[in-house]
PDB file of C-alpha atoms in Angstrom:
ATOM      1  CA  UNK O 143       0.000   0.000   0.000  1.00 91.00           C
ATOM      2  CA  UNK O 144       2.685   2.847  -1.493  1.00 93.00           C
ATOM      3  CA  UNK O 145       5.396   2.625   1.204  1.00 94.00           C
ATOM      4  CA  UNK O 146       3.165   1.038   3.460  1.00 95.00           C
ATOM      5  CA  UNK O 147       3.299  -2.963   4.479  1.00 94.00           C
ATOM      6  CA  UNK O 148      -0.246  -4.125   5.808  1.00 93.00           C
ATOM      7  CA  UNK O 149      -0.928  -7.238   7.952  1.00 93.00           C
ATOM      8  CA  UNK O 150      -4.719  -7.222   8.028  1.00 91.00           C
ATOM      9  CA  UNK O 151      -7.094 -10.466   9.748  1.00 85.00           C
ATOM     10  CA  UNK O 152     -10.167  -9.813   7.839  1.00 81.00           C
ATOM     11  CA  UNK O 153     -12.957 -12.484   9.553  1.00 84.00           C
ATOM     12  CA  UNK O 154     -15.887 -10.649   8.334  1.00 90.00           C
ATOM     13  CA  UNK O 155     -17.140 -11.987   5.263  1.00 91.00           C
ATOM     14  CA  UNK O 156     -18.175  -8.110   3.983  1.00 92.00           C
ATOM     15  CA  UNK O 157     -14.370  -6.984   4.592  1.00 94.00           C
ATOM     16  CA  UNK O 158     -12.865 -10.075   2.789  1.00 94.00           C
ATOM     17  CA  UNK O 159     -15.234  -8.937  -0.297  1.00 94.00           C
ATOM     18  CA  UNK O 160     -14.446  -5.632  -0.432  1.00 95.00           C
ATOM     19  CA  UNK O 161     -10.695  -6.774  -0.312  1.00 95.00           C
ATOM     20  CA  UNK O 162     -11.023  -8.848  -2.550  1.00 94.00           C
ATOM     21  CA  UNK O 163     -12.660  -6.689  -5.145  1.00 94.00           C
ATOM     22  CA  UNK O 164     -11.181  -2.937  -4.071  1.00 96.00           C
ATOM     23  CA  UNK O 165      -7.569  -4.717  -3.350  1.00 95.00           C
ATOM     24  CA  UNK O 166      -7.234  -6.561  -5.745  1.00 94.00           C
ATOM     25  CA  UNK O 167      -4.449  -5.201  -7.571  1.00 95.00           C
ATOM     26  CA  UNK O 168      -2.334  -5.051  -4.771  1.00 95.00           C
ATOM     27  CA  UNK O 169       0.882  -7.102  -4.206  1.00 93.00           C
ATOM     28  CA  UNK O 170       0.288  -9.944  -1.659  1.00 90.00           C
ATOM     29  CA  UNK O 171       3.286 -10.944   0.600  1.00 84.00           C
ATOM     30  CA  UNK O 172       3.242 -14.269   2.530  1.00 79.00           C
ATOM     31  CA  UNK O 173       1.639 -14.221   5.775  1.00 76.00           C
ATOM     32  CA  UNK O 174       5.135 -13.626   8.766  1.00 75.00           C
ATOM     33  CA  UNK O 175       6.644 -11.116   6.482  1.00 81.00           C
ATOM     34  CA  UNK O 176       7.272  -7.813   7.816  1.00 89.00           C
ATOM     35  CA  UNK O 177       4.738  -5.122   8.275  1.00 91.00           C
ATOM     36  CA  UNK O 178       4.169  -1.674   8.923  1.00 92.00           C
ATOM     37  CA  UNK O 179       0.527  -2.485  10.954  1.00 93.00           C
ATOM     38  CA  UNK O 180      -1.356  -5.598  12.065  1.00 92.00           C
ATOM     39  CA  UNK O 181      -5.172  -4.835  12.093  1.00 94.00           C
ATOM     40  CA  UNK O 182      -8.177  -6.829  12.686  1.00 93.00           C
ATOM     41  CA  UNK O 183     -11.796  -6.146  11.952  1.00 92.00           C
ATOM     42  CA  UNK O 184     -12.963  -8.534  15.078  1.00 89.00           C
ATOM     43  CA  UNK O 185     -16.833  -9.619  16.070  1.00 86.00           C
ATOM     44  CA  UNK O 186     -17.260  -9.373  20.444  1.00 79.00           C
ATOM     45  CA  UNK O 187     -18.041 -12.558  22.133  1.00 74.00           C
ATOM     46  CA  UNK O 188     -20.729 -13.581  23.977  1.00 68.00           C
ATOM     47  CA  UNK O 189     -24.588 -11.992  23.615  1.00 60.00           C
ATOM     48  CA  UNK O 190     -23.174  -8.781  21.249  1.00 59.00           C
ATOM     49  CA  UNK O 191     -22.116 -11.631  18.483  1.00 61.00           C
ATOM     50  CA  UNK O 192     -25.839 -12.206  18.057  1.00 66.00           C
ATOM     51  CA  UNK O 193     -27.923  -9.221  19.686  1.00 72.00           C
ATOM     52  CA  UNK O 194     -27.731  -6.107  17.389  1.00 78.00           C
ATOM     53  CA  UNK O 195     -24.298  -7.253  16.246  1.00 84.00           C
ATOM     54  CA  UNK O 196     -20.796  -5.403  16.232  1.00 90.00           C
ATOM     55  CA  UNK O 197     -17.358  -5.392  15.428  1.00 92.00           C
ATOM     56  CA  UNK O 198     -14.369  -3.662  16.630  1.00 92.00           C
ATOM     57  CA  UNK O 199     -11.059  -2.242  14.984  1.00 94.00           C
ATOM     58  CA  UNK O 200      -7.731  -3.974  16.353  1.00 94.00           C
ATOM     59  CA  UNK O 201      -4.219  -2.459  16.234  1.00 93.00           C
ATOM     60  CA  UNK O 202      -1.781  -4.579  17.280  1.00 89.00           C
ATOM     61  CA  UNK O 203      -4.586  -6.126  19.515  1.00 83.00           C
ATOM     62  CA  UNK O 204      -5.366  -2.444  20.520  1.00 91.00           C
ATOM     63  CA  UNK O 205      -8.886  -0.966  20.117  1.00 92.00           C
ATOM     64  CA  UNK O 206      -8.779   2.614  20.091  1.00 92.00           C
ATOM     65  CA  UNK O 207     -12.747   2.940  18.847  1.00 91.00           C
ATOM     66  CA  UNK O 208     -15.998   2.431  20.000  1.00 90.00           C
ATOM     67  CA  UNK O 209     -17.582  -0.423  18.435  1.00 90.00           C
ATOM     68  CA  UNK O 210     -19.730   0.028  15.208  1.00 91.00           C
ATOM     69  CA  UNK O 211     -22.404  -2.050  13.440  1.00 91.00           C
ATOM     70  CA  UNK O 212     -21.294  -5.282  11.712  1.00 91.00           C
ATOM     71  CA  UNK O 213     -22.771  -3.646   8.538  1.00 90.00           C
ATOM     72  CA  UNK O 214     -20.211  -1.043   9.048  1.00 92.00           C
ATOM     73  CA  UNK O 215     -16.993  -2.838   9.069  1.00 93.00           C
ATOM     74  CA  UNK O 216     -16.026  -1.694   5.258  1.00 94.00           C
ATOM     75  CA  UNK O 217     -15.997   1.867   6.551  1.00 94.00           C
ATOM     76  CA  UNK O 218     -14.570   0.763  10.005  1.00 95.00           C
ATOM     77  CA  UNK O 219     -11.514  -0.990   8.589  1.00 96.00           C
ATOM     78  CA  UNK O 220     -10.522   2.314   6.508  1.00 96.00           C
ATOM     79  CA  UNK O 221     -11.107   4.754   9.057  1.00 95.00           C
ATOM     80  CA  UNK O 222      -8.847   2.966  11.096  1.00 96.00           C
ATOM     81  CA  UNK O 223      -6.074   2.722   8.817  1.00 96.00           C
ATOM     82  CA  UNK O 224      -6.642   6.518   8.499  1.00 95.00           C
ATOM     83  CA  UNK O 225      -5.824   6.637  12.390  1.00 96.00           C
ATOM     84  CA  UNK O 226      -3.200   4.636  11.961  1.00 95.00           C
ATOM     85  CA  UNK O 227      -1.456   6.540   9.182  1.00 95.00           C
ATOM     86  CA  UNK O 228      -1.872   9.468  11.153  1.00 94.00           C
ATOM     87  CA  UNK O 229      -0.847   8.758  13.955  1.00 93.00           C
ATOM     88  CA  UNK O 230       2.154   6.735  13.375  1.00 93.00           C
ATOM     89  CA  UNK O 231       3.637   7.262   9.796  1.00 94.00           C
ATOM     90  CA  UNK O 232       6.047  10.378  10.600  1.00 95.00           C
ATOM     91  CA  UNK O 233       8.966   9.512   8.130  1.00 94.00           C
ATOM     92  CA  UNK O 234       6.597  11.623   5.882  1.00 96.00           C
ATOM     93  CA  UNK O 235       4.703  15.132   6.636  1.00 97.00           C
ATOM     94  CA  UNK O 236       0.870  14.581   6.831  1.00 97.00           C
ATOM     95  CA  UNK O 237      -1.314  16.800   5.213  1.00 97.00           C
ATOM     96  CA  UNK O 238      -4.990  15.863   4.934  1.00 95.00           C
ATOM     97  CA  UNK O 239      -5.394  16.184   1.313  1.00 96.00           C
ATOM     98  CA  UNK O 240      -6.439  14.464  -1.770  1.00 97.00           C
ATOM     99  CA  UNK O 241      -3.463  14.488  -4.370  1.00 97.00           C
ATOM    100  CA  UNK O 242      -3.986  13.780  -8.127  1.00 97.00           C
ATOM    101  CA  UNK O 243      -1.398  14.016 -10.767  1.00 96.00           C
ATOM    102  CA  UNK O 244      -0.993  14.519 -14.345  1.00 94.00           C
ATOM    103  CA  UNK O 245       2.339  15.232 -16.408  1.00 91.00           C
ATOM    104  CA  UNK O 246       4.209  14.642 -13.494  1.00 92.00           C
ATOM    105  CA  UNK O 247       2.902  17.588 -12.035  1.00 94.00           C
ATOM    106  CA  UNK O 248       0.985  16.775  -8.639  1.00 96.00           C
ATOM    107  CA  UNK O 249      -2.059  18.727  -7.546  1.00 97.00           C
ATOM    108  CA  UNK O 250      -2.971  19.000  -3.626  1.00 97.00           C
ATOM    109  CA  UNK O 251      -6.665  19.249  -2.888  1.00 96.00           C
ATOM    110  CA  UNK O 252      -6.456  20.574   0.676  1.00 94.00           C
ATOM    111  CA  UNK O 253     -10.173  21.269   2.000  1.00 82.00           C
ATOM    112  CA  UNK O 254     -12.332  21.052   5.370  1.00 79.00           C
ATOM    113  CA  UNK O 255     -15.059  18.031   5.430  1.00 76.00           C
ATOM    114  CA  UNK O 256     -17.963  18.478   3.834  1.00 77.00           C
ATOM    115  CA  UNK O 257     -15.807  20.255   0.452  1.00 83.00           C
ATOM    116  CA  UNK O 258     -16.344  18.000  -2.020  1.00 86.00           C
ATOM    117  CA  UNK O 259     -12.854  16.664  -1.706  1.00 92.00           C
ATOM    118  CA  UNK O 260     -13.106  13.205  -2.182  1.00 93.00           C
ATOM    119  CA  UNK O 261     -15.717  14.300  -4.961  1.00 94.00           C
ATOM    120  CA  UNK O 262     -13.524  16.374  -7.086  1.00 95.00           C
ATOM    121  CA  UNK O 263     -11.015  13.117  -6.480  1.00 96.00           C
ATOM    122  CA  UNK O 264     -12.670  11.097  -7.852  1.00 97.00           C
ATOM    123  CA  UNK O 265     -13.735  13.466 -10.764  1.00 96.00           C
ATOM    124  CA  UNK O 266     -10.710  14.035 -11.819  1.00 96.00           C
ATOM    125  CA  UNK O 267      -9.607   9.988 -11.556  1.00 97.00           C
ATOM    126  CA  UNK O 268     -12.263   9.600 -14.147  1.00 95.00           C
ATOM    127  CA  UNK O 269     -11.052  11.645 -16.417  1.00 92.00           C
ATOM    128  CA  UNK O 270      -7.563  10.837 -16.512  1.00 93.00           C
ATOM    129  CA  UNK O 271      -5.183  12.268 -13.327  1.00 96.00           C
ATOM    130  CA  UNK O 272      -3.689   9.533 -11.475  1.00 97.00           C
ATOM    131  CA  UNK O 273      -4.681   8.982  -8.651  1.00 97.00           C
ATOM    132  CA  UNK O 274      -1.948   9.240  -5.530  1.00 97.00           C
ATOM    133  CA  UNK O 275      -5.032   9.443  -2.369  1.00 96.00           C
ATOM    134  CA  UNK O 276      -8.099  10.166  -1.269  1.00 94.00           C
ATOM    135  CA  UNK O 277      -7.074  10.924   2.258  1.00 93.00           C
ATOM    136  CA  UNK O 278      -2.854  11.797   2.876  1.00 94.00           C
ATOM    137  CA  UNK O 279      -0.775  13.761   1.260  1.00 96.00           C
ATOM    138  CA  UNK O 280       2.918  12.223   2.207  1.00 97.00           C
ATOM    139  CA  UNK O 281       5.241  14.849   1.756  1.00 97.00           C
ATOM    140  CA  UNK O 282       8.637  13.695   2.027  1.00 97.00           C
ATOM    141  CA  UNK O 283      10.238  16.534   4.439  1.00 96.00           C
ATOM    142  CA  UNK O 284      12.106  19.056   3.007  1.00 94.00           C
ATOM    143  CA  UNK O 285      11.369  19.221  -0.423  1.00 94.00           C
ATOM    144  CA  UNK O 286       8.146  19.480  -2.485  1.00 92.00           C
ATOM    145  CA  UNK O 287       7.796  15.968  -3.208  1.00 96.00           C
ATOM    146  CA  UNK O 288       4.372  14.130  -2.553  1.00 97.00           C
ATOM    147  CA  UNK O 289       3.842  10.066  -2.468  1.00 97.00           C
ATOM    148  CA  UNK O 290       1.488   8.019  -3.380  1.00 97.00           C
ATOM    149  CA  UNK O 291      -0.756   6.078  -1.050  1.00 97.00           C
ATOM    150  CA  UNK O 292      -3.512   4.912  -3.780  1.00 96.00           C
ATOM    151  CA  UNK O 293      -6.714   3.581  -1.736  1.00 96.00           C
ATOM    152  CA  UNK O 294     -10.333   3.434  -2.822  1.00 97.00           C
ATOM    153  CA  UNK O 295     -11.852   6.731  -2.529  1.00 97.00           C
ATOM    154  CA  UNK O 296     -14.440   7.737  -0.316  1.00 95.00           C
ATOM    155  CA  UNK O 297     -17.921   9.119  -1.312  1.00 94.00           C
ATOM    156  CA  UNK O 298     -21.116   9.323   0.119  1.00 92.00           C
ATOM    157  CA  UNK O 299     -24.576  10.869  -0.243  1.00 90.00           C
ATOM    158  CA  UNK O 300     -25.595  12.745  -3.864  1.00 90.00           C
ATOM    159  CA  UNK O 301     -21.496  12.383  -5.027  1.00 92.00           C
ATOM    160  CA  UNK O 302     -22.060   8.698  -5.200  1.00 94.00           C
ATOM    161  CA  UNK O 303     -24.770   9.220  -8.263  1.00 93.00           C
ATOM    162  CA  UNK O 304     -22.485  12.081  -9.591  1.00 93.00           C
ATOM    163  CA  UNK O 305     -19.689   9.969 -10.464  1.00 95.00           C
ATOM    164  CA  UNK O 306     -21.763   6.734 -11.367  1.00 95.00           C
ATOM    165  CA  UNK O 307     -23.061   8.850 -14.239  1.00 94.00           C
ATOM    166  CA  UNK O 308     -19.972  10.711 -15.423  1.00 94.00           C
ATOM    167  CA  UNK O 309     -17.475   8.080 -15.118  1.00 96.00           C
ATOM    168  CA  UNK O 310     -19.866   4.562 -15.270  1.00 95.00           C
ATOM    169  CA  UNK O 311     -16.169   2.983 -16.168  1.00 94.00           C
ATOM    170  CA  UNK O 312     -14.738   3.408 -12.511  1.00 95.00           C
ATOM    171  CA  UNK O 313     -15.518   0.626 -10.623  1.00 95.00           C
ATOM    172  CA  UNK O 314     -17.655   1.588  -7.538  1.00 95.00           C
ATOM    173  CA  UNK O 315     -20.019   0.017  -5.146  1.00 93.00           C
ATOM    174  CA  UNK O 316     -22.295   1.264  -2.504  1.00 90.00           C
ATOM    175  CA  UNK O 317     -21.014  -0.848   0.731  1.00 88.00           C
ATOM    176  CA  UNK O 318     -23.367   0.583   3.562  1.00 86.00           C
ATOM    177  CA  UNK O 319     -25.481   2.975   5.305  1.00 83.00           C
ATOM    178  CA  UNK O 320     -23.938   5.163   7.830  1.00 84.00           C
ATOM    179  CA  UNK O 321     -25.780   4.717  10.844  1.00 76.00           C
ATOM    180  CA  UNK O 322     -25.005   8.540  12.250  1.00 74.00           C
ATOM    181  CA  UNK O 323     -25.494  10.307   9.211  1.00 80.00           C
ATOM    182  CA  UNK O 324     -28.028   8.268   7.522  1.00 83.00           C
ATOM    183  CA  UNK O 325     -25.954   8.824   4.144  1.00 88.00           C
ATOM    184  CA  UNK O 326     -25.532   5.611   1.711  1.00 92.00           C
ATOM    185  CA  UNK O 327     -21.658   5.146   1.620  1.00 93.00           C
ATOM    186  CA  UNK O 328     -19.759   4.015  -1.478  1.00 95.00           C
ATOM    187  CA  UNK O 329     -16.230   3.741  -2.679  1.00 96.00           C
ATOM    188  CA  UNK O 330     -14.316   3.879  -5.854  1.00 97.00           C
ATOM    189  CA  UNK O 331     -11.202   1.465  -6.446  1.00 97.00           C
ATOM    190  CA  UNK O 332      -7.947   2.568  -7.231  1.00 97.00           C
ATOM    191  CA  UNK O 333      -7.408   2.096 -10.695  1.00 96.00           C
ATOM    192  CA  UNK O 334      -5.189  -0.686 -12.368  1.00 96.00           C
ATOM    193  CA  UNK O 335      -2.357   1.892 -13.224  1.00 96.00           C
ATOM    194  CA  UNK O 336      -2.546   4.119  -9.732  1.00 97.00           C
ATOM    195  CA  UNK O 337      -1.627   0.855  -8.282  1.00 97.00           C
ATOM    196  CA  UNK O 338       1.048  -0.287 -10.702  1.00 96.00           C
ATOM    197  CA  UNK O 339       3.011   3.081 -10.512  1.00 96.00           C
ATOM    198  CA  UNK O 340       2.447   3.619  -6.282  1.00 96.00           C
ATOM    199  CA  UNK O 341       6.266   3.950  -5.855  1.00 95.00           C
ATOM    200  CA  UNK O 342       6.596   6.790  -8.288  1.00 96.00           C
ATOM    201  CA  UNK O 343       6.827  10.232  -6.692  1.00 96.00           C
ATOM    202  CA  UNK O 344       6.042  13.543  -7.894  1.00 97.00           C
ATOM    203  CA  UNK O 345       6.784  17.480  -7.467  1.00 96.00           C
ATOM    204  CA  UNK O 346       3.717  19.197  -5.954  1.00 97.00           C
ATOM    205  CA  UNK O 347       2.843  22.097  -8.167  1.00 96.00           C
ATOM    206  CA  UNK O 348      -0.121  23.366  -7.414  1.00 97.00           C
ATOM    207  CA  UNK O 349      -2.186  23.473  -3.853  1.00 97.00           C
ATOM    208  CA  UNK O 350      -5.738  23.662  -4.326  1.00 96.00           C
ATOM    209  CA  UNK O 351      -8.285  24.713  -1.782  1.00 96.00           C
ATOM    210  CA  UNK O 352     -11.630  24.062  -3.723  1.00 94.00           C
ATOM    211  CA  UNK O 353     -15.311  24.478  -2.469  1.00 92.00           C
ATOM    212  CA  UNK O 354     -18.390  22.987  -4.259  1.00 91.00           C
ATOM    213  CA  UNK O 355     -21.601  25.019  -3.354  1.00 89.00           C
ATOM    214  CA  UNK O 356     -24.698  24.094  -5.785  1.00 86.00           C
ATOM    215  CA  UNK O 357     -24.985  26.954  -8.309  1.00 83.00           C
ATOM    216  CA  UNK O 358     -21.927  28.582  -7.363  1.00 87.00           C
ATOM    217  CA  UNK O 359     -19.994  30.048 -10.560  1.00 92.00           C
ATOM    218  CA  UNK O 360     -16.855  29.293 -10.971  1.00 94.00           C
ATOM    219  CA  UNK O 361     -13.967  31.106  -9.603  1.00 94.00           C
ATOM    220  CA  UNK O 362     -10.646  31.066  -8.875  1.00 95.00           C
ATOM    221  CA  UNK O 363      -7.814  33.212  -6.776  1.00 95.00           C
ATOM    222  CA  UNK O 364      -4.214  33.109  -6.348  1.00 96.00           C
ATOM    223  CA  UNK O 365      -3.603  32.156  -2.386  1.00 96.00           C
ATOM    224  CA  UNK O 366      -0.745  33.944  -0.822  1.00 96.00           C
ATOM    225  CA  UNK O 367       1.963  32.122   0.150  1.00 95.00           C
ATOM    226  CA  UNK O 368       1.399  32.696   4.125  1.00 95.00           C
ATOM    227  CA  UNK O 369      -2.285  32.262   4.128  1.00 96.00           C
ATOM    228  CA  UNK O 370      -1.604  28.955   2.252  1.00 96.00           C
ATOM    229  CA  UNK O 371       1.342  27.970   4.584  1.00 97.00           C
ATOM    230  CA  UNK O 372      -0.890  28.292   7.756  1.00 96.00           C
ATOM    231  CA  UNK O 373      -3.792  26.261   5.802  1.00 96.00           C
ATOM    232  CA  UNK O 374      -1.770  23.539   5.205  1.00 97.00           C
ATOM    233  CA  UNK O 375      -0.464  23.426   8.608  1.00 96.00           C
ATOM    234  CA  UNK O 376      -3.723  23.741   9.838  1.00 95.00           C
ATOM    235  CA  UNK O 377      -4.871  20.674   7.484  1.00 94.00           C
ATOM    236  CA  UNK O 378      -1.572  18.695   8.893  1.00 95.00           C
ATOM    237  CA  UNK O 379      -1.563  16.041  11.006  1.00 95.00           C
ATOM    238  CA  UNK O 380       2.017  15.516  12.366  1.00 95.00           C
ATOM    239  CA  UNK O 381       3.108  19.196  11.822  1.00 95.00           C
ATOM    240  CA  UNK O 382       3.637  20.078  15.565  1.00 94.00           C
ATOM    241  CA  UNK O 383       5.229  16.840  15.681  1.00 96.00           C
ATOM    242  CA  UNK O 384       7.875  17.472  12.986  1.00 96.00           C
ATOM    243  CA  UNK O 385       8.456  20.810  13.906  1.00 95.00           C
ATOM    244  CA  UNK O 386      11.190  22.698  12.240  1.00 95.00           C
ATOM    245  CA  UNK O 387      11.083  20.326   9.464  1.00 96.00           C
ATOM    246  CA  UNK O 388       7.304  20.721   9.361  1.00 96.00           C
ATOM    247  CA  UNK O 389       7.856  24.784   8.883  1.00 97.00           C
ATOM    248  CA  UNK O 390      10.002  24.233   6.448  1.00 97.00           C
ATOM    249  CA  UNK O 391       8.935  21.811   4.056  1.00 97.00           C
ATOM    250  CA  UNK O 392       5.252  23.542   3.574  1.00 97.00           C
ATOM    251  CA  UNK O 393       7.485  26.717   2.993  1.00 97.00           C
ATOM    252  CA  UNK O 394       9.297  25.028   0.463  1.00 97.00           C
ATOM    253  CA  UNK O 395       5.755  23.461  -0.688  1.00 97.00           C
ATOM    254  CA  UNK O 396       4.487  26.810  -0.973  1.00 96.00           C
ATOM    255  CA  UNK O 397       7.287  28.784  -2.693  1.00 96.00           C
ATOM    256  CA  UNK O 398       7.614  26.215  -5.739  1.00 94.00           C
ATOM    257  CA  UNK O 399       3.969  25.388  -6.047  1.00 96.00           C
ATOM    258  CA  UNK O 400       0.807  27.691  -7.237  1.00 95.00           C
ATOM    259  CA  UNK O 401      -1.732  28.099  -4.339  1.00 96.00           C
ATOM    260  CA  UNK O 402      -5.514  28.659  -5.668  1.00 96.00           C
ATOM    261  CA  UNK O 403      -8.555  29.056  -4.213  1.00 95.00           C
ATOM    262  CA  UNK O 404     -11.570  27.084  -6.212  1.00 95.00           C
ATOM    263  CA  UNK O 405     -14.941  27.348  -5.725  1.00 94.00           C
ATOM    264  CA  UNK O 406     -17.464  25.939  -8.319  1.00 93.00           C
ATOM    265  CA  UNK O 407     -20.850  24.966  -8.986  1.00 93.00           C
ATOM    266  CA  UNK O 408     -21.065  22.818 -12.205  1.00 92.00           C
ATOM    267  CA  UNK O 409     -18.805  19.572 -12.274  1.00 93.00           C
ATOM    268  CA  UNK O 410     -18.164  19.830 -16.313  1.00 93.00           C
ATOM    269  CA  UNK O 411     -16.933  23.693 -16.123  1.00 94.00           C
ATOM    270  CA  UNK O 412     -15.115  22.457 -12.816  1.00 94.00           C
ATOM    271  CA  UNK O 413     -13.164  19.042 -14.780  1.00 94.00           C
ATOM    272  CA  UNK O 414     -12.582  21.488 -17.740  1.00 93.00           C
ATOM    273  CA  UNK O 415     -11.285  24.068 -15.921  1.00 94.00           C
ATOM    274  CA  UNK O 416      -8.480  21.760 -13.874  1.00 94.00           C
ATOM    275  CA  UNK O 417      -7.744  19.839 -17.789  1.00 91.00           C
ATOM    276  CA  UNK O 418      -7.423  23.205 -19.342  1.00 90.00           C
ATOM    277  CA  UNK O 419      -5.814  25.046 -16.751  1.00 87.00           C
ATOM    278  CA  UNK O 420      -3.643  23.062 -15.004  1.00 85.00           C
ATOM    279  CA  UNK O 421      -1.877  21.181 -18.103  1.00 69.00           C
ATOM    280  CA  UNK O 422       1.648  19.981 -17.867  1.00 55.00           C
ATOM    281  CA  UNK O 423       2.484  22.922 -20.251  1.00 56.00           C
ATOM    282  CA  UNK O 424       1.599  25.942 -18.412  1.00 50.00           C
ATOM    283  CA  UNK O 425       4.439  27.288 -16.032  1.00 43.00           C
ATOM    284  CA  UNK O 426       3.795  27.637 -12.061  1.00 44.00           C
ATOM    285  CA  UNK O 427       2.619  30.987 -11.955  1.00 45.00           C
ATOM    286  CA  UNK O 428       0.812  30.845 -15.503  1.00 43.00           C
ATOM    287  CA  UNK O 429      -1.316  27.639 -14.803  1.00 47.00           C
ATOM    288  CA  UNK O 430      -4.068  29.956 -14.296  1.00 52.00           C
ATOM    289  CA  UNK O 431      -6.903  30.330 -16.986  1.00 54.00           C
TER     290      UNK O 431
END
């Protein structure tokens, strides 16, 4: 999984699907070998097996969560990688952020929930970007370089039908209900090539802050390099750990890339503005349309 090693114990039949289908490119090591984490998607004993059944997420026998519905352990099992990744995987700077890449130019979508992040991710994964993640942006400290960590992307709610209809060639597949939000929840699998090229790094250069609000035209601003330094950081999840090497890679980040802000309201000006705009032959301060 990128630089990543995963032991996983998947005993619930759901999970070993969804491996099985949204994993399936993956290379498989033999069970011993070394790994980065050892997780475990586990059912409670006694009445809870039966009675309005559970499961829980296990780090290294750990379980830092609540338990969740048994129809929930797709959602579980990736949520808890997040947590892991975040708080453990420090070699790198972590910057929640959905990264895509064309040209061998990376592009950082660094939002706040509810942005259309993963959206937009996925939009753009239909139409041709490769796909680095859905949830971290591992920025290798100091210098601009971002690596991949392909996983299936996360969408839920209206964006599941959105990308069904514009890109019916990703594979995708609604895997539960969220019991808190009431939202349908779906992801997309990495595709074939993401996969194949996960070792294969790339200078970020552009950060993108984008907003989707319904009816919204489009528009677009240059960032200044401190506001967009102190968003990142804010968006970071190991920056206080890192510290001085934190500061300094987003400076670096920040000084070589183009920071916009993006807000739109139609998803075919939005996908033709990032293919026309931000093409491998405009220039960091030209990429702008």
């Amino acid at each position: 999984m990128g630089p990543f090693r995963l032991g996983v114990k998947p005993t619930i039949h759901s999970l070993v699907r969804f491996l099985h289908g949204f994993y399936a490119d993956f290379p498989v090591h033999e069970e011993g070998d070394f790994a980065d984490f050892h997780v475990a998607i586990e059912r409670p004993r006694l009445f809870r097996r039966w009675f309005r059944p559970q499961v829980f997420f296990a780090w290294d026998a750990f379980r830092p969560f609540h338990p969740y519905p048994l129809d929930m352990a797709v959602p579980l099992f990736e949520w808890g990688l997040n947590w892991c990744l975040a708080g453990h995987a420090h070699t790198w700077l972590l910057v929640h952020a959905a990264v895509v890449e064309k040209g061998g130019r990376a592009c950082l979508l660094a939002a706040k929930p509810e942005s259309g992040k993963s959206t937009l991710c996925a939009l753009l994964t239909g139409c041709g970007w490769r796909l680095f993640s859905d949830e971290f942006a591992l920025i290798e400290p100091g210098t601009a370089r971002v690596y991949p960590l392909p996983r299936p992307i996360s969408l839920k709610g209206g964006a599941i039908g959105v990308v069904r209809h514009l890109f019916p060639h990703l594979y995708m597949k609604t895997v539960c209900r969220n019991r808190i939000t009431g939202e349908d929840m779906a992801y997309v699998k990495p595709p074939s090539e993401a996969v194949a090229r996960m070792h294969e790094s790339a200078k970020i250069s552009y950060v993108v802050f984008p907003r989707y609000r319904a009816e919204a035209s489009l528009t677009v601003h240059r960032v200044v390099r401190s506001r967009a330094l102190l968003a990142l950081a804010d968006n970071a999840f190991n920056y206080a750990v890192l510290g001085r090497d934190g500061f300094e890679t987003l400076a670096l980040v920040v000084e070589e890339a183009e920071a916009l802000d993006f807000c739109y309201g139609d998803t075919d000006q939005g996908l033709r503005w990032f293919n026309e705009c931000l093409c491998p032959q405009n220039l960091p301060g030209r990429g702008m349309c």
